[in-house]
Amino acid sequence: MAIVTGRTNGDTGGGDTAGTPAPADTGIPASAGAGRGPARAVSEPGRIRQPVALIRLLTGLIAIALTLLLADYARATTGGIAADVAEAAELVPRPLAGLAGGLTTAAVLLVPVVLAARRLLGPDRRRALQQVSDGLLAAVLAYGATLLLDLWADGVAPVSLLAALTQALPGGVLGHTEPVYGYLAPVLAFMTASGNREHRAPWAVLALSGLAGLAGGYATPTALLLGLLIGWTGAHGTLYAVGTPDPLPRPGEILRALRESGLRPAEAHPAGPDRYLVRQADDRPDLDVQLLDRQAVTAAAVQRAWRRLRLRTAPHPRALRSPRAGLEHEALVTYAALAAGVRTRRIAATAGLGQDTALIAYEHLPGRTLDRLPDDEITDDLLADAWRQLARLQRREIAHRALVPSSLLVDATGAVHLVDFADGDIAASELVLRCDIAQLLTTLALRAGAARSVRTAVTVLGADTVEAALPLLQPIALARTTRHALKRTARPTSPARTDGPAGPGPDEAAAGGGGLLEEIRAEVLRTRPQAEVRPVRLERLRPRTLLAVVGGVVAGWLLIPQLFAAEDNPISAVADADPAWLALALLAAALSHVTAAMGFVGFVPERLDFRNAVLAQLAGAFVKLVSPGGVGGIALNTRLLQRAGIPTAQALSSVGVGQLIGLVLHLLQLGAFVYLLDLQPGGSELDALPAVVGGLAGAAALLAVVSAVPPARRWLAARLRPLTTEVLPRLLDLLRSPARLAVGLTGQLLVSICLIGCLYCCTRAIGREPSFASVAVVFLVGNAAGNVAPTPGGAGAVDGALIALLQQTASMEKGGALAAVAMYRLLTLILPVLPGWAAMTWLQRRRAL
């Protein structure tokens, strides 16, 4: 958990005695560490912009948008809730409801006045005046937002949304209630922005006012919720825009808290971001004081959430820690390290400073961090001592997680002390412990070189332990500051070794540290030539997977409203589908996997188990969910050939031959069906054949232009080189076996026919009767769009293309096209997922994949 944030050292506040500035070399570690919070953006002296305010602002905006969407699309639900509330309100006597409404309205209006007076009459009037000003600004902005939303709902928004947000005025008065119950928004905004969230009485007044509005019939539940959301969101938007008064305590408050903890502090010197060096009276040891505030906790929580989503080695805590919880965690890990015999700073005191800040005081340890030591002082004994401290942590299963230079403090005798356990863990997993070894290997190698770092590690930990950490030696497992250091010190890698580890992967190249990491690997391999060097996959979620998921969500977001907005509801159409045609569609979808296996094995000269080939095509249906277009199927088929004993180059060539011939046959089928479509009555009006011919002519002209330009010709030649050097020779080998080639061609043709038949049967199942040729053209064009889409299974691209083409080419209405495509995608994309997973698992157990 990060506890350090950027802060100007001279900002100690007025009116406190803090003593003279500390000397430059105080021995306090720098704040550069893995997982540390980002520097604060200071908007003006005494004000900061807190990341938590931005997070809450975005959360509030999303909540408001979702509330409006649910109010419009889930009108039956919101209307039912409003009707139930109105029915319950009728049980309340009208005079009593009116009296309660008047009293709570008056109380709500008095809340800001009382809170402002209480703030201004407090001890810190300067900060109180800033907070009251922020509250007034937030209240004005929130009230303006409620007025704008009321005007938008009355004049611009759909009538259905206005009906969901309002109801008739009580007592037979003409008109309707306000779309947003705006009385509460400015009051809640003032309470939140002025720092009065901890008082219970104002919250009780707000709750009673909201209940009175519901009981009196002057608000709907949705309008009440919108008012509260606007007030809360407006407050945090204001706090992020103008900044908040710095909540961190002044040195005088720190000294007072230390005295209450039984210490004898005399003066405090700023010693870094959120750090103080405190001198004690009576020759007592000095103290290193570290402050923990809610802003740093929130910033660190965002980083932890992202790390936990993406990395397997992320910290265990999932909840947002309070400063006190962060203090307790750091103290717990520090005490565990002391019990393990690790040299580190001893905790002298811990204390809470209000609701949002806590401090932890360590006994001052004079010394310099590793990054401040000159090169001649970094001896092998010092490196070995650092490894001995880590070994003690490892024996007790304690992870440091931030073994960067600022966490290694060297005292005057040359002894190494491990400090800054804010990110540490007890009872850590084996994977996390190995990450600590990889991190320290890199940290020491950056200062002393790879050879000395590895040699001292092997001497202290043993070759087996260092070898076990080798797969974790990758940039993604290292601290951010270490990755930056690798980029700055990047140098060309040594010549390739035929007997050594593979070259740096794409992640290492991107990090710029492939040279040093490769040197470390090479040093370990000199000790243990048989060491495993294949990196462990640490990522739970890769950026390309995230892109695929986002694409699928966007496609669903665009498709679902169409499903429910269509005049002919496709859900009902699918439910009423003809069972006979539906069974034929299911049969055609199932046969497509068998024909795909024929089209696959037909282009492989070696003998393959046809059953495994069929199961591999079925497993491709499962792989589609996590890979765009046809990429997953290509990789799966290649892997099947490799496991069958076919060399990688020949396996890729066989798959490439199949893809090339499949593309040619796809174009030929499209031309044939377009020609048949034009021969049908009324087909000449579509002019489909000239369009296809024109497209092919345009592609040929573009190819001619590219060939005429030397740079473009060289680029095209480089892209076609694998085709000419690998795919075409493999195709010539296939020509020697006409029977196998005929099986491949037949399979490639039949797989398209089966899928076209599946879509055609789906259209007939819902009672539509398009021609087979028109459905074939629709499928062939839509399938081509899906193969280039970056979404899983072409989600969004295939659906949109098929729906649009069925309406244009097959003359189907929107509801029917939606129903047919929904049924087709259900049979070919959704239903095969579970059997595909089972087939993939079976093949993996049989070592066929």
mmCIF file with all atom_site columns, N, CA and C in Angstrom, residues 317-356:
data_model
loop_
_atom_site.group_PDB
_atom_site.id
_atom_site.type_symbol
_atom_site.label_atom_id
_atom_site.label_alt_id
_atom_site.label_comp_id
_atom_site.label_asym_id
_atom_site.label_entity_id
_atom_site.label_seq_id
_atom_site.pdbx_PDB_ins_code
_atom_site.Cartn_x
_atom_site.Cartn_y
_atom_site.Cartn_z
_atom_site.occupancy
_atom_site.B_iso_or_equiv
_atom_site.pdbx_formal_charge
_atom_site.auth_seq_id
_atom_site.auth_comp_id
_atom_site.auth_asym_id
_atom_site.auth_atom_id
_atom_site.pdbx_PDB_model_num
ATOM 1   N N  . PRO A 1 317 ? -4.821  -7.642  -0.439 1.00 0.00 ? 317 PRO A N  1
ATOM 2   C CA . PRO A 1 317 ? -5.964  -6.830  0.014  1.00 0.00 ? 317 PRO A CA 1
ATOM 3   C C  . PRO A 1 317 ? -6.759  -6.294  -1.150 1.00 0.00 ? 317 PRO A C  1
ATOM 4   N N  . ARG A 1 318 ? -8.079  -6.422  -1.076 1.00 0.00 ? 318 ARG A N  1
ATOM 5   C CA . ARG A 1 318 ? -8.954  -5.964  -2.152 1.00 0.00 ? 318 ARG A CA 1
ATOM 6   C C  . ARG A 1 318 ? -9.727  -4.720  -1.754 1.00 0.00 ? 318 ARG A C  1
ATOM 7   N N  . ALA A 1 319 ? -9.905  -4.511  -0.464 1.00 0.00 ? 319 ALA A N  1
ATOM 8   C CA . ALA A 1 319 ? -10.703 -3.378  -0.019 1.00 0.00 ? 319 ALA A CA 1
ATOM 9   C C  . ALA A 1 319 ? -9.844  -2.126  0.052  1.00 0.00 ? 319 ALA A C  1
ATOM 10  N N  . LEU A 1 320 ? -10.530 -0.987  0.053  1.00 0.00 ? 320 LEU A N  1
ATOM 11  C CA . LEU A 1 320 ? -9.848  0.296   0.176  1.00 0.00 ? 320 LEU A CA 1
ATOM 12  C C  . LEU A 1 320 ? -9.472  0.493   1.635  1.00 0.00 ? 320 LEU A C  1
ATOM 13  N N  . ARG A 1 321 ? -8.171  0.524   1.928  1.00 0.00 ? 321 ARG A N  1
ATOM 14  C CA . ARG A 1 321 ? -7.723  0.675   3.295  1.00 0.00 ? 321 ARG A CA 1
ATOM 15  C C  . ARG A 1 321 ? -7.884  2.116   3.762  1.00 0.00 ? 321 ARG A C  1
ATOM 16  N N  . SER A 1 322 ? -8.221  2.267   5.031  1.00 0.00 ? 322 SER A N  1
ATOM 17  C CA . SER A 1 322 ? -8.171  3.579   5.656  1.00 0.00 ? 322 SER A CA 1
ATOM 18  C C  . SER A 1 322 ? -6.733  3.852   6.074  1.00 0.00 ? 322 SER A C  1
ATOM 19  N N  . PRO A 1 323 ? -6.366  5.121   6.385  1.00 0.00 ? 323 PRO A N  1
ATOM 20  C CA . PRO A 1 323 ? -4.999  5.381   6.863  1.00 0.00 ? 323 PRO A CA 1
ATOM 21  C C  . PRO A 1 323 ? -4.646  4.546   8.089  1.00 0.00 ? 323 PRO A C  1
ATOM 22  N N  . ARG A 1 324 ? -5.600  4.352   8.998  1.00 0.00 ? 324 ARG A N  1
ATOM 23  C CA . ARG A 1 324 ? -5.317  3.548   10.178 1.00 0.00 ? 324 ARG A CA 1
ATOM 24  C C  . ARG A 1 324 ? -5.047  2.091   9.793  1.00 0.00 ? 324 ARG A C  1
ATOM 25  N N  . ALA A 1 325 ? -5.831  1.555   8.848  1.00 0.00 ? 325 ALA A N  1
ATOM 26  C CA . ALA A 1 325 ? -5.596  0.182   8.406  1.00 0.00 ? 325 ALA A CA 1
ATOM 27  C C  . ALA A 1 325 ? -4.240  0.062   7.717  1.00 0.00 ? 325 ALA A C  1
ATOM 28  N N  . GLY A 1 326 ? -3.867  1.083   6.929  1.00 0.00 ? 326 GLY A N  1
ATOM 29  C CA . GLY A 1 326 ? -2.546  1.076   6.309  1.00 0.00 ? 326 GLY A CA 1
ATOM 30  C C  . GLY A 1 326 ? -1.434  1.122   7.331  1.00 0.00 ? 326 GLY A C  1
ATOM 31  N N  . LEU A 1 327 ? -1.615  1.913   8.370  1.00 0.00 ? 327 LEU A N  1
ATOM 32  C CA . LEU A 1 327 ? -0.638  1.980   9.452  1.00 0.00 ? 327 LEU A CA 1
ATOM 33  C C  . LEU A 1 327 ? -0.505  0.619   10.129 1.00 0.00 ? 327 LEU A C  1
ATOM 34  N N  . GLU A 1 328 ? -1.631  -0.015  10.416 1.00 0.00 ? 328 GLU A N  1
ATOM 35  C CA . GLU A 1 328 ? -1.599  -1.318  11.070 1.00 0.00 ? 328 GLU A CA 1
ATOM 36  C C  . GLU A 1 328 ? -0.908  -2.357  10.196 1.00 0.00 ? 328 GLU A C  1
ATOM 37  N N  . HIS A 1 329 ? -1.151  -2.289  8.884  1.00 0.00 ? 329 HIS A N  1
ATOM 38  C CA . HIS A 1 329 ? -0.530  -3.259  7.984  1.00 0.00 ? 329 HIS A CA 1
ATOM 39  C C  . HIS A 1 329 ? 0.984   -3.072  7.953  1.00 0.00 ? 329 HIS A C  1
ATOM 40  N N  . GLU A 1 330 ? 1.441   -1.841  7.809  1.00 0.00 ? 330 GLU A N  1
ATOM 41  C CA . GLU A 1 330 ? 2.880   -1.602  7.767  1.00 0.00 ? 330 GLU A CA 1
ATOM 42  C C  . GLU A 1 330 ? 3.541   -2.002  9.087  1.00 0.00 ? 330 GLU A C  1
ATOM 43  N N  . ALA A 1 331 ? 2.891   -1.674  10.201 1.00 0.00 ? 331 ALA A N  1
ATOM 44  C CA . ALA A 1 331 ? 3.454   -2.040  11.500 1.00 0.00 ? 331 ALA A CA 1
ATOM 45  C C  . ALA A 1 331 ? 3.518   -3.556  11.649 1.00 0.00 ? 331 ALA A C  1
ATOM 46  N N  . LEU A 1 332 ? 2.474   -4.266  11.187 1.00 0.00 ? 332 LEU A N  1
ATOM 47  C CA . LEU A 1 332 ? 2.454   -5.716  11.295 1.00 0.00 ? 332 LEU A CA 1
ATOM 48  C C  . LEU A 1 332 ? 3.596   -6.349  10.518 1.00 0.00 ? 332 LEU A C  1
ATOM 49  N N  . VAL A 1 333 ? 3.811   -5.918  9.280  1.00 0.00 ? 333 VAL A N  1
ATOM 50  C CA . VAL A 1 333 ? 4.880   -6.498  8.475  1.00 0.00 ? 333 VAL A CA 1
ATOM 51  C C  . VAL A 1 333 ? 6.244   -6.133  9.055  1.00 0.00 ? 333 VAL A C  1
ATOM 52  N N  . THR A 1 334 ? 6.388   -4.910  9.582  1.00 0.00 ? 334 THR A N  1
ATOM 53  C CA . THR A 1 334 ? 7.658   -4.504  10.187 1.00 0.00 ? 334 THR A CA 1
ATOM 54  C C  . THR A 1 334 ? 7.973   -5.346  11.412 1.00 0.00 ? 334 THR A C  1
ATOM 55  N N  . TYR A 1 335 ? 6.983   -5.565  12.277 1.00 0.00 ? 335 TYR A N  1
ATOM 56  C CA . TYR A 1 335 ? 7.206   -6.408  13.450 1.00 0.00 ? 335 TYR A CA 1
ATOM 57  C C  . TYR A 1 335 ? 7.537   -7.839  13.035 1.00 0.00 ? 335 TYR A C  1
ATOM 58  N N  . ALA A 1 336 ? 6.889   -8.342  11.978 1.00 0.00 ? 336 ALA A N  1
ATOM 59  C CA . ALA A 1 336 ? 7.192   -9.694  11.501 1.00 0.00 ? 336 ALA A CA 1
ATOM 60  C C  . ALA A 1 336 ? 8.631   -9.775  10.991 1.00 0.00 ? 336 ALA A C  1
ATOM 61  N N  . ALA A 1 337 ? 9.095   -8.730  10.310 1.00 0.00 ? 337 ALA A N  1
ATOM 62  C CA . ALA A 1 337 ? 10.473  -8.712  9.824  1.00 0.00 ? 337 ALA A CA 1
ATOM 63  C C  . ALA A 1 337 ? 11.457  -8.667  10.992 1.00 0.00 ? 337 ALA A C  1
ATOM 64  N N  . LEU A 1 338 ? 11.163  -7.879  12.019 1.00 0.00 ? 338 LEU A N  1
ATOM 65  C CA . LEU A 1 338 ? 12.027  -7.843  13.198 1.00 0.00 ? 338 LEU A CA 1
ATOM 66  C C  . LEU A 1 338 ? 12.086  -9.202  13.882 1.00 0.00 ? 338 LEU A C  1
ATOM 67  N N  . ALA A 1 339 ? 10.938  -9.872  13.975 1.00 0.00 ? 339 ALA A N  1
ATOM 68  C CA . ALA A 1 339 ? 10.909  -11.193 14.588 1.00 0.00 ? 339 ALA A CA 1
ATOM 69  C C  . ALA A 1 339 ? 11.706  -12.206 13.779 1.00 0.00 ? 339 ALA A C  1
ATOM 70  N N  . ALA A 1 340 ? 11.798  -11.993 12.461 1.00 0.00 ? 340 ALA A N  1
ATOM 71  C CA . ALA A 1 340 ? 12.572  -12.892 11.606 1.00 0.00 ? 340 ALA A CA 1
ATOM 72  C C  . ALA A 1 340 ? 14.062  -12.609 11.665 1.00 0.00 ? 340 ALA A C  1
ATOM 73  N N  . GLY A 1 341 ? 14.488  -11.580 12.417 1.00 0.00 ? 341 GLY A N  1
ATOM 74  C CA . GLY A 1 341 ? 15.895  -11.250 12.533 1.00 0.00 ? 341 GLY A CA 1
ATOM 75  C C  . GLY A 1 341 ? 16.410  -10.306 11.472 1.00 0.00 ? 341 GLY A C  1
ATOM 76  N N  . VAL A 1 342 ? 15.532  -9.699  10.719 1.00 0.00 ? 342 VAL A N  1
ATOM 77  C CA . VAL A 1 342 ? 15.936  -8.768  9.664  1.00 0.00 ? 342 VAL A CA 1
ATOM 78  C C  . VAL A 1 342 ? 16.294  -7.427  10.298 1.00 0.00 ? 342 VAL A C  1
ATOM 79  N N  . ARG A 1 343 ? 17.366  -6.830  9.815  1.00 0.00 ? 343 ARG A N  1
ATOM 80  C CA . ARG A 1 343 ? 17.719  -5.500  10.289 1.00 0.00 ? 343 ARG A CA 1
ATOM 81  C C  . ARG A 1 343 ? 16.803  -4.469  9.626  1.00 0.00 ? 343 ARG A C  1
ATOM 82  N N  . THR A 1 344 ? 16.075  -3.729  10.428 1.00 0.00 ? 344 THR A N  1
ATOM 83  C CA . THR A 1 344 ? 15.193  -2.683  9.931  1.00 0.00 ? 344 THR A CA 1
ATOM 84  C C  . THR A 1 344 ? 14.972  -1.676  11.046 1.00 0.00 ? 344 THR A C  1
ATOM 85  N N  . ARG A 1 345 ? 14.300  -0.593  10.755 1.00 0.00 ? 345 ARG A N  1
ATOM 86  C CA . ARG A 1 345 ? 14.034  0.419   11.775 1.00 0.00 ? 345 ARG A CA 1
ATOM 87  C C  . ARG A 1 345 ? 12.974  -0.086  12.747 1.00 0.00 ? 345 ARG A C  1
ATOM 88  N N  . ARG A 1 346 ? 13.140  0.248   14.011 1.00 0.00 ? 346 ARG A N  1
ATOM 89  C CA . ARG A 1 346 ? 12.176  -0.148  15.037 1.00 0.00 ? 346 ARG A CA 1
ATOM 90  C C  . ARG A 1 346 ? 11.096  0.911   15.165 1.00 0.00 ? 346 ARG A C  1
ATOM 91  N N  . ILE A 1 347 ? 9.885   0.457   15.396 1.00 0.00 ? 347 ILE A N  1
ATOM 92  C CA . ILE A 1 347 ? 8.756   1.372   15.545 1.00 0.00 ? 347 ILE A CA 1
ATOM 93  C C  . ILE A 1 347 ? 8.755   1.913   16.967 1.00 0.00 ? 347 ILE A C  1
ATOM 94  N N  . ALA A 1 348 ? 8.733   3.250   17.062 1.00 0.00 ? 348 ALA A N  1
ATOM 95  C CA . ALA A 1 348 ? 8.696   3.905   18.368 1.00 0.00 ? 348 ALA A CA 1
ATOM 96  C C  . ALA A 1 348 ? 7.275   4.239   18.792 1.00 0.00 ? 348 ALA A C  1
ATOM 97  N N  . ALA A 1 349 ? 6.394   4.601   17.851 1.00 0.00 ? 349 ALA A N  1
ATOM 98  C CA . ALA A 1 349 ? 5.032   4.971   18.203 1.00 0.00 ? 349 ALA A CA 1
ATOM 99  C C  . ALA A 1 349 ? 4.186   5.004   16.938 1.00 0.00 ? 349 ALA A C  1
ATOM 100 N N  . THR A 1 350 ? 2.885   4.797   17.114 1.00 0.00 ? 350 THR A N  1
ATOM 101 C CA . THR A 1 350 ? 1.903   5.007   16.060 1.00 0.00 ? 350 THR A CA 1
ATOM 102 C C  . THR A 1 350 ? 0.783   5.847   16.641 1.00 0.00 ? 350 THR A C  1
ATOM 103 N N  . ALA A 1 351 ? 0.162   6.669   15.799 1.00 0.00 ? 351 ALA A N  1
ATOM 104 C CA . ALA A 1 351 ? -0.890  7.558   16.304 1.00 0.00 ? 351 ALA A CA 1
ATOM 105 C C  . ALA A 1 351 ? -1.788  7.958   15.156 1.00 0.00 ? 351 ALA A C  1
ATOM 106 N N  . GLY A 1 352 ? -3.057  8.214   15.488 1.00 0.00 ? 352 GLY A N  1
ATOM 107 C CA . GLY A 1 352 ? -4.013  8.736   14.534 1.00 0.00 ? 352 GLY A CA 1
ATOM 108 C C  . GLY A 1 352 ? -4.142  10.234  14.699 1.00 0.00 ? 352 GLY A C  1
ATOM 109 N N  . LEU A 1 353 ? -4.230  10.939  13.577 1.00 0.00 ? 353 LEU A N  1
ATOM 110 C CA . LEU A 1 353 ? -4.384  12.395  13.581 1.00 0.00 ? 353 LEU A CA 1
ATOM 111 C C  . LEU A 1 353 ? -5.683  12.722  12.862 1.00 0.00 ? 353 LEU A C  1
ATOM 112 N N  . GLY A 1 354 ? -6.789  12.641  13.559 1.00 0.00 ? 354 GLY A N  1
ATOM 113 C CA . GLY A 1 354 ? -8.071  12.882  12.929 1.00 0.00 ? 354 GLY A CA 1
ATOM 114 C C  . GLY A 1 354 ? -8.532  11.666  12.163 1.00 0.00 ? 354 GLY A C  1
ATOM 115 N N  . GLN A 1 355 ? -9.536  11.891  11.301 1.00 0.00 ? 355 GLN A N  1
ATOM 116 C CA . GLN A 1 355 ? -10.150 10.777  10.579 1.00 0.00 ? 355 GLN A CA 1
ATOM 117 C C  . GLN A 1 355 ? -9.368  10.385  9.338  1.00 0.00 ? 355 GLN A C  1
ATOM 118 N N  . ASP A 1 356 ? -8.640  11.327  8.744  1.00 0.00 ? 356 ASP A N  1
ATOM 119 C CA . ASP A 1 356 ? -8.041  11.084  7.437  1.00 0.00 ? 356 ASP A CA 1
ATOM 120 C C  . ASP A 1 356 ? -6.525  10.929  7.465  1.00 0.00 ? 356 ASP A C  1
#
